[in-house]
CSV table of C-alpha atoms in Angstrom, one decimal:
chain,number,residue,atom,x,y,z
A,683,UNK,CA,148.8,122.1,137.0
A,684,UNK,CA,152.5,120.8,137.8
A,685,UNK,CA,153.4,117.4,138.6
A,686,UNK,CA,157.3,117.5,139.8
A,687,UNK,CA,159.7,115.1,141.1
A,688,UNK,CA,162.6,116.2,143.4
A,689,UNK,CA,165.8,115.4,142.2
A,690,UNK,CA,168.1,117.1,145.1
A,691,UNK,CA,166.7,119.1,147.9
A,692,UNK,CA,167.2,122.0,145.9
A,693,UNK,CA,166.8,121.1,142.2
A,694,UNK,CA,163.1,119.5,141.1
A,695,UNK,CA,161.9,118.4,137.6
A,696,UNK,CA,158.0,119.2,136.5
A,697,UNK,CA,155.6,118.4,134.1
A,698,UNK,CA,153.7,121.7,133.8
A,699,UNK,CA,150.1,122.3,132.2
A,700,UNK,CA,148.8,125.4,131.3
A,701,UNK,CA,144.8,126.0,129.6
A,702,UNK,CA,142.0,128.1,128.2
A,703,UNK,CA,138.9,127.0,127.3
A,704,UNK,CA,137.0,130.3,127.0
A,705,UNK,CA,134.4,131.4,129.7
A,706,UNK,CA,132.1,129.5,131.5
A,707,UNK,CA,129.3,130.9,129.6
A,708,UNK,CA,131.1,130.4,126.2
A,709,UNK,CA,133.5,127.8,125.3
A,710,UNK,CA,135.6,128.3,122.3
A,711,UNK,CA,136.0,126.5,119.4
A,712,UNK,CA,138.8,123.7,120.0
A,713,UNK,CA,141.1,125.6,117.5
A,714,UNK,CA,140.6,128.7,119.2
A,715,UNK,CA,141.2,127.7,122.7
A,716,UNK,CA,144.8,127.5,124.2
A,717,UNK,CA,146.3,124.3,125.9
A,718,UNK,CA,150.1,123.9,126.5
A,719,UNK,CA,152.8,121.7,128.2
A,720,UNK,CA,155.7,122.7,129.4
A,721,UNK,CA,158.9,121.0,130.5
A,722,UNK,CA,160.3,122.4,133.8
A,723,UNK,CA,163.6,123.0,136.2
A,724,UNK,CA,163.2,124.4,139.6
A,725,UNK,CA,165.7,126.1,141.6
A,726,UNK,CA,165.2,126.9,145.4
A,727,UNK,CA,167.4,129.0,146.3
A,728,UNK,CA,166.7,129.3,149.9
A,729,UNK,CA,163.5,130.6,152.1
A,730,UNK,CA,163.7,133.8,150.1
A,731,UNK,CA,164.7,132.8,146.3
A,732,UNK,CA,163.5,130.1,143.6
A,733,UNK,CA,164.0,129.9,140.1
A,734,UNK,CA,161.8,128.5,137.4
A,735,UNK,CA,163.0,127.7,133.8
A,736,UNK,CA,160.6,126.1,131.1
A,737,UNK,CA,160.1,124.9,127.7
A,738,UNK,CA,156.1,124.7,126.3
A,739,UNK,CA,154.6,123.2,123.4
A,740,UNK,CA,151.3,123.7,122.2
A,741,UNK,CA,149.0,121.0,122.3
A,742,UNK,CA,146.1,122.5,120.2
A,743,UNK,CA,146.1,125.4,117.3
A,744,UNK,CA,145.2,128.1,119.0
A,745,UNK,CA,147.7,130.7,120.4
A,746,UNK,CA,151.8,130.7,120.5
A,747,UNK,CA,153.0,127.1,119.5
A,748,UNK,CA,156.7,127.3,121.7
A,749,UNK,CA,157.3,129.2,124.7
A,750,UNK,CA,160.1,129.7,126.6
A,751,UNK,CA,159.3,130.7,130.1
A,752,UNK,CA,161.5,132.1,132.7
A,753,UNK,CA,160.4,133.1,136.7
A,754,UNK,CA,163.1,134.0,139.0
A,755,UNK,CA,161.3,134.6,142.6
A,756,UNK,CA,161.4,136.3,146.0
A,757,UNK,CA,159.0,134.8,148.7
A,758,UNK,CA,157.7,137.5,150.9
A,759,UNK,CA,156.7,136.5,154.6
A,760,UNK,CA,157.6,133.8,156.5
């Protein structure tokens, strides 16, 4: 899920949230499953180029507790 608000044409702020729960069949233990947010900065480039850069905190126990996350992209087609 990401909720962003653009600043500039080019530069946008996001709320991003990112979760496991387990399967449908089984869902894990709250400790065990994985939800984080993550603060965000977007970068278009242009039609071809956007960059992603993002700090994440976990919200439960389970899994890494800080991640740094980093996406730099190339849109293919039109």
């Amino acid at each position: 899920l990401n909720v962003g608000y653009d600043l500039t044409k080019k530069l946008n702020i996001a709320a991003e949230y990112y979760g496991f729960s387990g399967t449908v069949k089984h869902l894990e233990p709250i400790d065990q499953q994985e939800h984080l947010l993550f603060g965000a900065l977007n970068y278009d480039f242009g039609p071809m180029w956007e960059f992603n850069l993002a700090y994440g905190a976990a919200l439960t126990s389970g899994g890494d507790q800080h991640i740094l996350k980093m996406i730099f992209g190339r849109r293919l087609g039109k």
